[in-house]
Amino acid sequence: MTLENNGKRAKRQPVCEVTDSYIGQDQDNSYSELPVFLHPQEAQSQSESQSISFDDEQIVPLLNYDNTQTSNVLPYRSLNRQPMAILTAFDDGLNDQGEQWRIRTSRFVIGHSSGECVIANDTNMSAEHAEIKCRKEDEGYLWDLTDLKSTNGTYLRVKRIVLRAGREVIIGSGRYVYHSQGHWENKPAPDSMQTAFVPCLPADAAEMLLPRLVAKTDSKESIYLLRNPQSWFGSASECEHTATNDPFLDSKHCRIFQDHRNRWVIGDNNSINGIWVRVDRVSLDSNSQFQLGSQRFMFQIM
């Protein structure tokens, strides 16, 4: 603020320039010219010769954000709280989009009728099926997925999995249980042939010793014997193991083989619907996928 020679105060420069006028109606129904004010950036673009001055205390908001400069600077995020996560329930027939929930609490429950995420139309899901928990460890945070003693289990999508006795997997839409070998009942030979007890082995005893996958979902039990060190599971006729009634199987969906330690392994063959293993508790990474009931999810850490 400055003073003129006659001692009167000079008028403060306007924050915005008067650049045009329009006709407005006064209260007495007469018309007069009223000023039109433009934002300083617009006023300056109309006339480079016009000057715009701002008060020292005026706050100028950012209107146009230019993010074209390249640098190694990370976008801002809080370092004093747990990271946010996003849970996506895939839409039917899709594996890359669906309904989303933002997880900002340390415990997040998923269920058919109770919890922060409710999937009311999935009757294969338990009332409180599973929970996601965030816990602090060392200098970071870990996320755990835990099954809450559900009826139909919690399944994690995997690239490959080592099989052990009783392990359950989903291949396509079928659920299978791995058995390291079959079993039979020992029956004694007839008394007329011997007096001491001698086990009577069945004719297919050699096959009964083979490891196998047993289907859980078929009304009639289907058994897939692992006779060879390597075999394919899929819908194609050239596969050693086929499930022709499963429309969600790729032609060569997964490979079943023995590794260098003679363990049986199932490896996904970049199939559309993947392979999934039943878990009680597992740590989640970003982009982990899991299935509860008939609903599939994706978990992302932001």
Short mmCIF file of C-alpha atoms in Angstrom, two decimals:
data_model
loop_
_atom_site.label_atom_id
_atom_site.label_comp_id
_atom_site.label_asym_id
_atom_site.label_seq_id
_atom_site.Cartn_x
_atom_site.Cartn_y
_atom_site.Cartn_z
CA MET A 1 0.00 0.00 0.00
CA THR A 2 1.48 3.41 -1.09
CA LEU A 3 0.49 7.09 -0.64
CA GLU A 4 -0.05 9.60 -3.47
CA ASN A 5 1.44 13.13 -3.41
CA ASN A 6 -1.79 14.66 -2.07
CA GLY A 7 -1.68 12.39 0.97
CA LYS A 8 -4.55 10.18 -0.12
CA ARG A 9 -4.15 6.44 -0.18
CA ALA A 10 -3.72 4.87 -3.59
CA LYS A 11 -6.24 2.25 -4.58
CA ARG A 12 -5.18 -1.35 -4.20
CA GLN A 13 -4.56 -3.11 -7.51
CA PRO A 14 -7.43 -5.49 -8.28
CA VAL A 15 -6.75 -9.19 -7.89
CA CYS A 16 -8.50 -9.87 -11.19
CA GLU A 17 -8.59 -7.64 -14.23
CA VAL A 18 -11.77 -6.20 -15.67
CA THR A 19 -11.64 -7.33 -19.25
CA ASP A 20 -15.17 -7.15 -20.55
CA SER A 21 -18.69 -6.17 -19.56
CA TYR A 22 -22.20 -7.47 -19.98
CA ILE A 23 -25.67 -5.97 -19.61
CA GLY A 24 -27.32 -6.66 -16.25
CA GLN A 25 -30.74 -5.71 -14.90
CA ASP A 26 -30.84 -3.35 -11.87
CA GLN A 27 -33.46 -3.43 -9.14
CA ASP A 28 -35.39 -0.57 -10.78
CA ASN A 29 -35.63 -2.68 -13.99
CA SER A 30 -33.10 -0.45 -15.73
CA TYR A 31 -30.07 -1.97 -17.43
CA SER A 32 -26.46 -1.08 -16.96
CA GLU A 33 -23.08 -2.49 -17.75
CA LEU A 34 -21.68 -4.80 -15.08
CA PRO A 35 -18.03 -5.89 -14.96
CA VAL A 36 -16.96 -9.42 -15.80
CA PHE A 37 -14.00 -10.74 -13.80
CA LEU A 38 -11.65 -13.38 -15.14
CA HIS A 39 -9.12 -15.46 -13.27
CA PRO A 40 -5.60 -13.87 -13.41
CA GLN A 41 -4.29 -16.61 -15.73
CA GLU A 42 -7.13 -15.98 -18.19
CA ALA A 43 -6.70 -12.22 -17.98
CA GLN A 44 -2.98 -12.48 -18.65
CA SER A 45 -3.55 -14.73 -21.65
CA GLN A 46 -5.83 -12.11 -23.21
CA SER A 47 -3.38 -9.24 -22.81
CA GLU A 48 0.32 -9.69 -22.13
CA SER A 49 0.61 -5.96 -21.45
CA GLN A 50 -1.78 -6.10 -18.49
CA SER A 51 -0.15 -6.70 -15.13
CA ILE A 52 -1.66 -8.75 -12.30
CA SER A 53 -0.58 -8.29 -8.70
CA PHE A 54 -1.42 -10.45 -5.69
CA ASP A 55 -1.49 -9.70 -2.02
CA ASP A 56 1.37 -11.25 -0.09
CA GLU A 57 -1.05 -13.39 1.93
CA GLN A 58 -3.20 -14.60 -0.95
CA ILE A 59 -3.26 -18.42 -1.57
CA VAL A 60 -3.27 -19.40 -5.23
CA PRO A 61 -4.66 -22.92 -5.85
CA LEU A 62 -3.09 -25.30 -8.37
CA LEU A 63 -5.53 -25.57 -11.26
CA ASN A 64 -3.57 -27.45 -13.89
CA TYR A 65 -1.26 -30.24 -12.71
CA ASP A 66 1.61 -30.96 -15.06
CA ASN A 67 3.21 -34.34 -14.34
CA THR A 68 5.40 -34.50 -17.42
CA GLN A 69 8.74 -34.07 -15.70
CA THR A 70 10.66 -37.28 -15.11
CA SER A 71 12.27 -38.03 -11.75
CA ASN A 72 12.77 -40.78 -9.21
CA VAL A 73 10.48 -39.11 -6.68
CA LEU A 74 7.69 -41.34 -5.35
CA PRO A 75 4.10 -40.09 -5.06
CA TYR A 76 3.30 -39.20 -1.45
CA ARG A 77 2.10 -41.84 0.98
CA SER A 78 1.92 -41.98 4.76
CA LEU A 79 4.81 -43.74 6.47
CA ASN A 80 3.20 -43.70 9.91
CA ARG A 81 0.35 -46.16 9.36
CA GLN A 82 -0.34 -49.51 7.71
CA PRO A 83 -0.60 -49.40 3.91
CA MET A 84 -3.99 -49.47 2.29
CA ALA A 85 -5.05 -52.58 0.38
CA ILE A 86 -7.73 -53.21 -2.22
CA LEU A 87 -9.82 -56.39 -2.43
CA THR A 88 -11.53 -57.15 -5.75
CA ALA A 89 -14.33 -59.72 -6.07
CA PHE A 90 -14.17 -60.78 -9.70
CA ASP A 91 -17.32 -60.48 -11.77
CA ASP A 92 -18.62 -63.77 -13.15
CA GLY A 93 -16.67 -64.78 -16.23
CA LEU A 94 -13.91 -62.20 -15.65
CA ASN A 95 -10.50 -62.49 -14.00
CA ASP A 96 -9.36 -58.88 -14.12
CA GLN A 97 -12.19 -56.68 -12.86
CA GLY A 98 -15.04 -56.59 -10.37
CA GLU A 99 -16.39 -54.98 -7.21
CA GLN A 100 -13.77 -53.42 -4.93
CA TRP A 101 -13.32 -52.81 -1.19
CA ARG A 102 -10.59 -50.60 0.28
CA ILE A 103 -9.03 -52.16 3.37
CA ARG A 104 -7.90 -49.58 5.92
CA THR A 105 -8.39 -51.64 9.09
CA SER A 106 -6.10 -54.26 10.58
CA ARG A 107 -8.79 -56.98 10.32
CA PHE A 108 -11.14 -57.54 7.39
CA VAL A 109 -13.68 -60.40 7.37
CA ILE A 110 -15.21 -61.94 4.23
CA GLY A 111 -18.34 -64.06 4.43
CA HIS A 112 -21.73 -65.05 3.10
CA SER A 113 -23.70 -63.07 5.67
CA SER A 114 -21.26 -61.33 8.02
CA GLY A 115 -18.13 -59.22 7.77
CA GLU A 116 -16.80 -56.19 5.95
CA CYS A 117 -17.23 -57.95 2.60
CA VAL A 118 -20.50 -59.89 2.23
CA ILE A 119 -21.15 -62.10 -0.82
CA ALA A 120 -24.81 -62.81 -0.19
CA ASN A 121 -25.47 -64.83 -3.36
CA ASP A 122 -22.72 -67.43 -2.75
CA THR A 123 -24.24 -70.23 -0.69
CA ASN A 124 -20.98 -72.20 -0.89
CA MET A 125 -19.37 -69.55 1.33
CA SER A 126 -19.63 -69.80 5.12
CA ALA A 127 -21.21 -67.00 7.16
CA GLU A 128 -17.74 -65.79 8.20
CA HIS A 129 -15.50 -67.63 5.78
CA ALA A 130 -12.04 -66.02 6.03
CA GLU A 131 -10.24 -62.97 7.33
CA ILE A 132 -7.40 -60.75 6.14
CA LYS A 133 -5.14 -59.34 8.85
CA CYS A 134 -2.38 -56.76 8.66
CA ARG A 135 0.48 -57.05 11.12
CA LYS A 136 3.65 -55.06 11.65
CA GLU A 137 6.92 -56.96 11.39
CA ASP A 138 10.36 -55.36 11.67
CA GLU A 139 10.20 -52.19 9.56
CA GLY A 140 7.27 -53.22 7.38
CA TYR A 141 3.82 -54.80 7.29
CA LEU A 142 2.62 -58.29 6.37
CA TRP A 143 -0.85 -59.38 5.31
CA ASP A 144 -2.24 -62.81 6.25
CA LEU A 145 -5.25 -64.67 4.87
CA THR A 146 -6.75 -67.12 7.39
CA ASP A 147 -9.59 -69.60 6.92
CA LEU A 148 -12.17 -69.32 9.72
CA LYS A 149 -12.99 -73.06 9.85
CA SER A 150 -15.18 -72.75 6.77
CA THR A 151 -17.09 -75.70 5.31
CA ASN A 152 -15.65 -75.56 1.79
CA GLY A 153 -12.20 -74.17 2.49
CA THR A 154 -9.97 -71.34 1.29
CA TYR A 155 -7.89 -71.77 -1.88
CA LEU A 156 -4.87 -69.78 -3.08
CA ARG A 157 -3.92 -69.53 -6.75
CA VAL A 158 -0.38 -70.83 -7.32
CA LYS A 159 2.07 -71.29 -10.18
CA ARG A 160 3.18 -74.67 -8.87
CA ILE A 161 2.67 -76.70 -5.74
CA VAL A 162 4.41 -79.69 -4.16
CA LEU A 163 1.86 -82.39 -3.39
CA ARG A 164 1.65 -84.12 -0.04
CA ALA A 165 -0.82 -86.64 1.33
CA GLY A 166 -4.27 -85.13 1.77
CA ARG A 167 -3.52 -81.88 -0.06
CA GLU A 168 -6.54 -80.49 -1.93
CA VAL A 169 -6.28 -78.63 -5.22
CA ILE A 170 -8.65 -77.05 -7.73
CA ILE A 171 -7.88 -77.69 -11.40
CA GLY A 172 -10.35 -75.96 -13.74
CA SER A 173 -13.51 -76.21 -11.66
CA GLY A 174 -12.83 -79.69 -10.22
CA ARG A 175 -11.55 -80.34 -6.71
CA TYR A 176 -9.02 -83.12 -6.23
CA VAL A 177 -7.25 -84.72 -3.26
CA TYR A 178 -3.75 -86.15 -3.57
CA HIS A 179 -3.04 -89.58 -2.05
CA SER A 180 0.50 -90.89 -1.91
CA GLN A 181 -0.79 -94.45 -2.46
CA GLY A 182 -3.95 -96.51 -2.38
CA HIS A 183 -5.08 -98.87 0.35
CA TRP A 184 -6.67 -102.24 0.71
CA GLU A 185 -7.86 -104.55 3.45
CA ASN A 186 -5.64 -107.50 4.36
CA LYS A 187 -7.61 -110.72 4.22
CA PRO A 188 -6.28 -114.10 5.41
CA ALA A 189 -6.07 -117.03 3.01
CA PRO A 190 -8.61 -119.87 3.45
CA ASP A 191 -7.93 -122.27 6.36
CA SER A 192 -7.68 -125.15 3.96
CA MET A 193 -4.59 -123.59 2.39
CA GLN A 194 -2.65 -122.47 5.45
CA THR A 195 -2.78 -122.29 9.19
CA ALA A 196 -0.78 -119.09 9.74
CA PHE A 197 -2.14 -115.66 8.83
CA VAL A 198 -0.79 -114.52 5.47
CA PRO A 199 -2.00 -111.31 3.81
CA CYS A 200 -3.87 -111.90 0.60
CA LEU A 201 -2.84 -109.19 -1.88
CA PRO A 202 -5.30 -108.09 -4.54
CA ALA A 203 -4.49 -108.68 -8.19
CA ASP A 204 -4.05 -104.92 -8.77
CA ALA A 205 -1.73 -104.46 -5.77
CA ALA A 206 0.94 -102.80 -7.93
CA GLU A 207 -1.52 -100.11 -9.05
CA MET A 208 -2.77 -99.67 -5.51
CA LEU A 209 0.71 -98.51 -4.54
CA LEU A 210 0.70 -95.72 -7.11
CA PRO A 211 0.11 -92.08 -6.05
CA ARG A 212 -3.13 -90.57 -7.35
CA LEU A 213 -5.47 -87.62 -7.59
CA VAL A 214 -9.03 -88.37 -6.48
CA ALA A 215 -11.85 -86.10 -7.66
CA LYS A 216 -14.09 -84.75 -4.88
CA THR A 217 -16.80 -83.14 -6.95
CA ASP A 218 -17.94 -86.04 -9.11
CA SER A 219 -20.95 -88.05 -8.02
CA LYS A 220 -18.88 -91.08 -9.01
CA GLU A 221 -15.34 -91.10 -7.67
CA SER A 222 -12.75 -90.53 -10.40
CA ILE A 223 -9.17 -91.64 -9.79
CA TYR A 224 -6.18 -90.40 -11.78
CA LEU A 225 -3.17 -92.68 -11.25
CA LEU A 226 0.28 -91.10 -11.58
CA ARG A 227 2.04 -93.90 -13.46
CA ASN A 228 4.66 -91.84 -15.29
CA PRO A 229 7.28 -89.39 -13.99
CA GLN A 230 5.51 -86.73 -16.07
CA SER A 231 1.94 -86.41 -17.33
CA TRP A 232 -0.52 -83.76 -18.51
CA PHE A 233 -3.93 -82.88 -17.10
CA GLY A 234 -6.40 -81.13 -19.41
CA SER A 235 -9.29 -81.41 -21.82
CA ALA A 236 -7.27 -82.57 -24.86
CA SER A 237 -7.46 -86.22 -25.77
CA GLU A 238 -3.67 -86.55 -25.85
CA CYS A 239 -3.46 -85.74 -22.12
CA GLU A 240 -2.90 -88.70 -19.80
CA HIS A 241 -5.54 -87.29 -17.44
CA THR A 242 -8.69 -85.72 -18.86
CA ALA A 243 -11.93 -84.34 -17.47
CA THR A 244 -14.01 -83.84 -20.60
CA ASN A 245 -17.04 -82.55 -18.68
CA ASP A 246 -15.15 -79.53 -17.28
CA PRO A 247 -15.52 -76.48 -19.58
CA PHE A 248 -12.98 -74.51 -17.51
CA LEU A 249 -10.03 -76.77 -18.34
CA ASP A 250 -7.43 -75.71 -20.90
CA SER A 251 -6.40 -78.30 -23.46
CA LYS A 252 -3.14 -78.79 -21.52
CA HIS A 253 -4.02 -77.19 -18.23
CA CYS A 254 -1.18 -78.33 -15.97
CA ARG A 255 1.79 -80.67 -15.83
CA ILE A 256 2.20 -83.27 -13.08
CA PHE A 257 5.77 -84.41 -12.58
CA GLN A 258 8.42 -85.60 -10.14
CA ASP A 259 11.15 -83.15 -9.24
CA HIS A 260 14.81 -83.95 -8.48
CA ARG A 261 13.82 -84.95 -4.95
CA ASN A 262 11.16 -87.36 -6.26
CA ARG A 263 8.36 -85.16 -4.95
CA TRP A 264 5.20 -84.91 -7.01
CA VAL A 265 4.55 -81.38 -8.28
CA ILE A 266 1.69 -79.74 -10.18
CA GLY A 267 2.75 -76.85 -12.41
CA ASP A 268 0.33 -74.50 -14.13
CA ASN A 269 0.69 -74.28 -17.93
CA ASN A 270 -0.35 -70.59 -18.17
CA SER A 271 -3.97 -71.69 -18.06
CA ILE A 272 -6.86 -69.23 -18.00
CA ASN A 273 -8.41 -70.50 -14.77
CA GLY A 274 -5.25 -71.64 -12.99
CA ILE A 275 -4.54 -74.13 -10.22
CA TRP A 276 -5.45 -73.47 -6.60
CA VAL A 277 -4.38 -75.12 -3.35
CA ARG A 278 -6.34 -75.29 -0.11
CA VAL A 279 -4.74 -73.35 2.75
CA ASP A 280 -5.51 -72.70 6.40
CA ARG A 281 -3.31 -69.62 6.61
CA VAL A 282 -1.02 -67.93 4.10
CA SER A 283 0.82 -64.62 3.68
CA LEU A 284 -0.50 -62.52 0.81
CA ASP A 285 1.58 -60.65 -1.72
CA SER A 286 0.25 -57.91 -3.95
CA ASN A 287 -1.89 -59.35 -6.77
CA SER A 288 -2.49 -62.61 -4.87
CA GLN A 289 -5.67 -64.41 -5.90
CA PHE A 290 -7.80 -66.69 -3.72
CA GLN A 291 -11.16 -68.43 -3.78
CA LEU A 292 -13.80 -68.62 -1.04
CA GLY A 293 -16.81 -70.79 -1.82
CA SER A 294 -17.38 -70.15 -5.52
CA GLN A 295 -16.14 -66.55 -5.47
CA ARG A 296 -12.64 -65.58 -6.62
CA PHE A 297 -10.79 -62.52 -5.35
CA MET A 298 -7.66 -60.51 -6.00
CA PHE A 299 -5.72 -58.75 -3.23
CA GLN A 300 -3.52 -55.72 -3.94
CA ILE A 301 -1.27 -53.72 -1.61
CA MET A 302 -1.15 -50.03 -2.49
#
